[in-house]
CSV table of C-alpha atoms in Angstrom, one decimal:
chain,number,residue,atom,x,y,z
E,1,MET,CA,5.4,25.8,24.9
E,2,GLY,CA,5.4,24.8,21.2
E,3,ILE,CA,2.1,23.3,20.3
E,4,LEU,CA,3.8,19.8,19.9
E,5,SER,CA,5.0,19.8,23.2
E,6,SER,CA,1.2,21.2,24.3
E,7,ILE,CA,-0.3,18.1,22.5
E,8,PHE,CA,2.2,15.2,23.3
E,9,GLY,CA,4.1,16.3,26.5
E,10,ASN,CA,7.9,17.8,27.4
E,11,ASN,CA,9.2,14.3,27.0
E,12,LYS,CA,8.8,14.2,23.4
E,13,LYS,CA,11.8,14.8,21.1
E,14,SER,CA,11.0,16.8,17.9
E,15,PRO,CA,13.6,16.3,15.5
E,16,PHE,CA,11.7,17.8,12.6
E,17,LYS,CA,8.7,19.9,12.2
E,18,LYS,CA,8.3,21.9,8.9
E,19,THR,CA,6.8,22.1,5.9
E,20,VAL,CA,8.4,20.6,2.4
E,21,SER,CA,8.2,21.1,-1.1
E,22,PHE,CA,7.9,17.9,-3.2
E,23,GLU,CA,8.0,17.3,-7.4
E,24,ARG,CA,4.7,16.4,-8.1
E,25,LYS,CA,4.7,13.1,-10.4
E,26,GLU,CA,1.6,12.5,-12.5
E,27,SER,CA,-0.2,9.6,-10.9
E,28,GLU,CA,-3.7,7.7,-11.1
E,29,PHE,CA,-3.9,8.0,-7.5
E,30,GLU,CA,-6.3,11.1,-6.6
E,31,ILE,CA,-4.4,13.4,-3.6
E,32,ASN,CA,-5.9,16.7,-1.9
E,33,ILE,CA,-5.1,19.0,0.7
E,34,GLY,CA,-5.0,17.4,4.1
E,35,ASP,CA,-4.3,14.1,2.7
E,36,GLU,CA,-1.8,11.8,4.4
E,37,VAL,CA,1.2,9.9,2.1
E,38,LYS,CA,3.4,7.2,2.7
E,39,ILE,CA,7.0,8.6,2.5
E,40,TRP,CA,9.7,6.3,1.2
E,41,ASN,CA,13.5,6.8,1.7
E,42,LYS,CA,15.1,4.9,-1.3
E,43,PRO,CA,18.2,2.7,0.3
E,44,ASN,CA,21.4,4.4,0.3
E,45,THR,CA,20.4,7.7,-1.3
E,46,LYS,CA,18.6,11.0,-0.1
E,47,GLN,CA,16.0,10.3,-2.5
E,48,LEU,CA,12.5,10.8,-0.5
E,49,ASN,CA,9.4,9.4,-2.6
E,50,LEU,CA,6.0,10.2,-1.3
E,51,TYR,CA,3.3,7.2,-2.0
E,52,ALA,CA,-1.2,8.1,-1.8
E,53,LYS,CA,-2.7,6.4,0.6
E,54,GLY,CA,-4.1,3.1,0.1
E,55,SER,CA,-1.4,2.2,-2.6
E,56,ALA,CA,1.2,-0.6,-2.3
E,57,GLY,CA,4.5,-1.8,-3.4
E,58,GLY,CA,5.7,0.5,-6.1
E,59,ASN,CA,2.6,1.4,-6.6
E,60,GLY,CA,0.8,5.2,-6.2
E,61,LEU,CA,4.1,7.7,-6.9
E,62,VAL,CA,2.8,10.6,-6.4
E,63,GLY,CA,6.3,13.1,-5.5
E,64,THR,CA,9.9,13.1,-5.0
E,65,LYS,CA,12.4,15.0,-3.4
E,66,LEU,CA,16.2,14.8,-2.4
E,67,ASP,CA,16.2,15.3,1.6
E,68,SER,CA,19.6,14.7,3.5
E,69,THR,CA,17.5,15.7,7.2
E,70,ILE,CA,14.8,13.9,6.8
E,71,SER,CA,16.5,10.7,5.2
E,72,TYR,CA,19.1,10.8,7.9
E,73,HIS,CA,16.3,11.0,10.5
E,74,LEU,CA,14.3,7.8,8.6
E,75,ASN,CA,17.3,6.0,8.8
E,76,ASN,CA,19.1,6.7,12.1
E,77,THR,CA,16.1,8.0,14.4
E,78,GLU,CA,15.3,5.2,17.1
E,79,ASN,CA,11.4,5.1,17.6
E,80,LEU,CA,10.5,7.4,14.8
E,81,PHE,CA,7.2,8.8,14.8
E,82,ILE,CA,5.9,10.7,11.2
E,83,GLU,CA,2.9,12.7,10.5
E,84,ASN,CA,2.6,14.3,7.7
E,85,LYS,CA,-0.3,16.1,5.6
E,86,ILE,CA,-0.4,17.9,2.6
E,87,VAL,CA,-1.2,21.7,3.2
E,88,GLY,CA,-0.3,22.8,-0.8
E,89,LEU,CA,-1.1,21.6,-4.0
E,90,THR,CA,0.3,22.8,-7.6
E,91,LYS,CA,0.3,21.0,-10.8
E,92,ASN,CA,4.3,20.7,-10.3
E,93,SER,CA,4.5,20.7,-6.2
E,94,ILE,CA,3.3,19.2,-3.3
E,95,ASP,CA,3.7,21.2,-0.2
E,96,LEU,CA,3.8,18.5,2.5
E,97,PHE,CA,4.1,19.1,6.6
E,98,VAL,CA,6.0,17.2,8.5
E,99,LYS,CA,6.3,16.4,11.9
E,100,MET,CA,8.9,13.7,13.4
E,101,TYR,CA,9.9,12.5,16.9
E,102,ALA,CA,11.0,9.5,18.7
E,103,ASP,CA,8.3,8.3,20.7
E,104,LYS,CA,8.3,4.4,21.2
E,105,LYS,CA,5.0,3.9,22.5
E,106,ALA,CA,3.5,6.1,19.5
E,107,VAL,CA,5.0,4.4,17.2
E,108,GLN,CA,3.8,0.8,19.0
E,109,GLU,CA,0.3,2.6,19.3
E,110,THR,CA,0.2,3.6,15.7
E,111,GLN,CA,1.2,0.6,14.2
E,112,GLN,CA,-1.0,-1.6,16.3
E,113,ASN,CA,-4.1,0.7,15.0
E,114,TYR,CA,-3.4,0.0,11.4
E,115,LYS,CA,-3.2,-3.6,12.2
E,116,THR,CA,-6.5,-3.6,14.1
E,117,GLU,CA,-8.1,-1.3,10.9
E,118,TRP,CA,-6.7,-3.3,8.3
E,119,ILE,CA,-8.5,-6.7,9.9
E,120,GLU,CA,-11.2,-5.1,10.7
E,121,LYS,CA,-11.8,-3.8,7.2
E,122,LEU,CA,-11.0,-7.7,5.6
E,123,ASN,CA,-14.0,-8.9,8.1
E,124,LYS,CA,-16.8,-6.5,6.9
E,125,LYS,CA,-19.3,-8.0,5.1
E,126,TYR,CA,-18.6,-7.0,1.3
E,127,ASN,CA,-20.8,-7.5,-2.1
E,128,PRO,CA,-18.9,-5.4,-4.4
E,129,LYS,CA,-21.0,-4.2,-7.1
E,130,SER,CA,-18.3,-3.9,-10.0
E,131,SER,CA,-15.4,-5.3,-11.3
E,132,TRP,CA,-11.4,-4.7,-10.2
E,133,GLU,CA,-8.3,-5.5,-11.6
E,134,LEU,CA,-5.2,-8.1,-10.5
E,135,ARG,CA,-1.9,-8.1,-11.8
E,136,PHE,CA,1.1,-10.1,-12.1
E,137,PHE,CA,4.2,-10.8,-13.7
E,138,SER,CA,5.6,-13.4,-15.3
E,139,GLU,CA,7.9,-15.0,-17.9
E,140,ASN,CA,6.2,-17.6,-18.1
E,141,LYS,CA,3.2,-18.1,-20.4
E,142,ILE,CA,0.1,-18.3,-18.7
E,143,GLY,CA,-3.2,-19.2,-20.8
E,144,LYS,CA,-6.6,-17.4,-19.8
E,145,ASN,CA,-8.6,-21.1,-19.1
E,146,ASP,CA,-4.8,-22.1,-17.8
E,147,PHE,CA,-5.0,-20.9,-14.0
E,148,LEU,CA,-6.9,-20.3,-10.4
E,149,ILE,CA,-6.8,-17.4,-8.4
E,150,GLN,CA,-6.2,-18.7,-4.9
E,151,THR,CA,-6.2,-16.4,-1.4
E,152,ILE,CA,-5.1,-17.1,1.7
E,153,ASP,CA,-8.0,-18.1,4.6
E,154,LYS,CA,-9.9,-15.6,6.5
E,155,SER,CA,-8.2,-17.3,9.5
E,156,GLN,CA,-5.4,-16.1,8.6
E,157,ILE,CA,-5.4,-12.4,8.1
E,158,GLU,CA,-3.6,-11.4,11.1
E,159,GLU,CA,-0.6,-13.5,10.0
E,160,TYR,CA,-0.7,-11.7,6.8
E,161,TYR,CA,-0.2,-8.1,7.5
E,162,GLN,CA,1.7,-5.9,5.5
E,163,LYS,CA,2.4,-9.1,3.4
E,164,ASP,CA,-0.3,-8.1,0.4
E,165,ASP,CA,1.9,-9.5,-2.2
E,166,GLN,CA,1.7,-13.0,-0.6
E,167,THR,CA,-2.4,-13.1,-0.1
E,168,ILE,CA,-3.4,-13.4,-3.1
E,169,TRP,CA,-1.4,-16.0,-6.2
E,170,LEU,CA,-2.5,-18.4,-9.1
E,171,THR,CA,-2.3,-21.5,-9.4
E,172,ASP,CA,-2.6,-24.7,-12.5
E,173,LYS,CA,-6.0,-26.2,-12.4
E,174,ASN,CA,-4.8,-29.1,-10.4
E,175,GLY,CA,-4.0,-26.7,-7.3
E,176,ASN,CA,-0.3,-26.3,-8.0
E,177,LYS,CA,1.7,-22.7,-7.5
E,178,ILE,CA,2.0,-20.8,-10.8
E,179,SER,CA,5.8,-18.8,-11.0
E,180,ALA,CA,3.8,-15.4,-11.1
E,181,GLU,CA,4.7,-12.3,-9.2
E,182,ASN,CA,1.8,-10.5,-7.5
E,183,ARG,CA,1.7,-7.1,-8.7
E,184,VAL,CA,-1.4,-6.3,-7.2
E,185,ARG,CA,-2.5,-3.0,-6.2
E,186,SER,CA,-3.6,-2.8,-2.3
E,187,GLY,CA,-7.2,-1.4,-3.7
E,188,GLY,CA,-7.2,-5.0,-6.0
E,189,THR,CA,-6.1,-7.0,-2.7
E,190,GLU,CA,-8.5,-5.5,-0.4
E,191,LYS,CA,-11.4,-6.2,-2.8
E,192,ALA,CA,-10.2,-9.5,-3.8
E,193,LEU,CA,-10.0,-11.0,-0.3
E,194,ARG,CA,-13.2,-8.8,1.5
E,195,ALA,CA,-15.1,-11.0,-1.2
E,196,VAL,CA,-13.7,-14.1,-0.9
E,197,PHE,CA,-13.9,-13.8,3.2
E,198,SER,CA,-18.0,-12.4,2.3
E,199,GLY,CA,-18.4,-16.1,0.7
E,200,HIS,CA,-18.5,-14.8,-2.9
E,201,GLU,CA,-16.8,-17.0,-5.8
E,202,LEU,CA,-14.8,-14.9,-8.3
E,203,GLU,CA,-14.7,-14.8,-11.9
E,204,VAL,CA,-12.1,-14.0,-14.5
E,205,PHE,CA,-14.2,-11.2,-16.8
E,206,GLU,CA,-11.5,-10.2,-18.9
E,207,PHE,CA,-7.7,-11.3,-19.2
E,208,LYS,CA,-4.7,-9.2,-21.2
E,209,LYS,CA,-1.4,-10.1,-21.9
E,210,ASP,CA,1.4,-7.3,-22.1
E,211,HIS,CA,5.0,-8.5,-22.3
E,212,PHE,CA,5.2,-10.5,-19.1
E,213,TRP,CA,2.4,-8.3,-17.2
E,214,TYR,CA,-0.8,-10.3,-17.0
E,215,TYR,CA,-3.6,-8.1,-15.9
E,216,ILE,CA,-6.9,-9.7,-14.8
E,217,GLU,CA,-10.0,-8.3,-14.6
E,218,ILE,CA,-12.7,-9.7,-12.1
E,219,GLY,CA,-15.3,-9.8,-10.0
E,220,ILE,CA,-18.4,-11.8,-8.6
E,221,LYS,CA,-19.6,-14.8,-9.6
E,222,LYS,CA,-23.6,-14.0,-9.8
């Protein structure tokens, strides 16, 4: 009986279990041996991207690889449950141990656990000591003093699980939503929401514009 069978029982399918080497990409996100990463398959290709835990959207890319077997299972295996762990790191490569098997109950439990952890984290009292960054993309001109930062209400946390880009937005001084895409990294999203939900008022410390990108350094008002 294999290790996977002894842990999860004989009724679980195990379509894939091996160590896979990825090309490492330069990233501001730190990764270490033992870390879990997110595996994403670019649609209609065999390209796999690895993203650091805690990153969101297209941020946090740390590795890539072309792999027909993993991409096949990601797209065709129903109720696919994935476990992974970094087991080797060099300047140019990431060795990732990947286990994939079909288990509907495990998938549902994991999804619920992630959701519960996210809700609990956002509900914890938070008193940030330093500032952080929000990023928005807009082809419209936005002035430093022309906007307000708005977030969802604390009562809406569960409704917006896995919808980070919809939880924070900009409005004009009259409350009208500004056409600007939220490109806030996951860490910045959580900090902003936790601060607001803890009763703090947000304050803009620095405002930068680079072409159509807007970088807003914020913190809590003292």
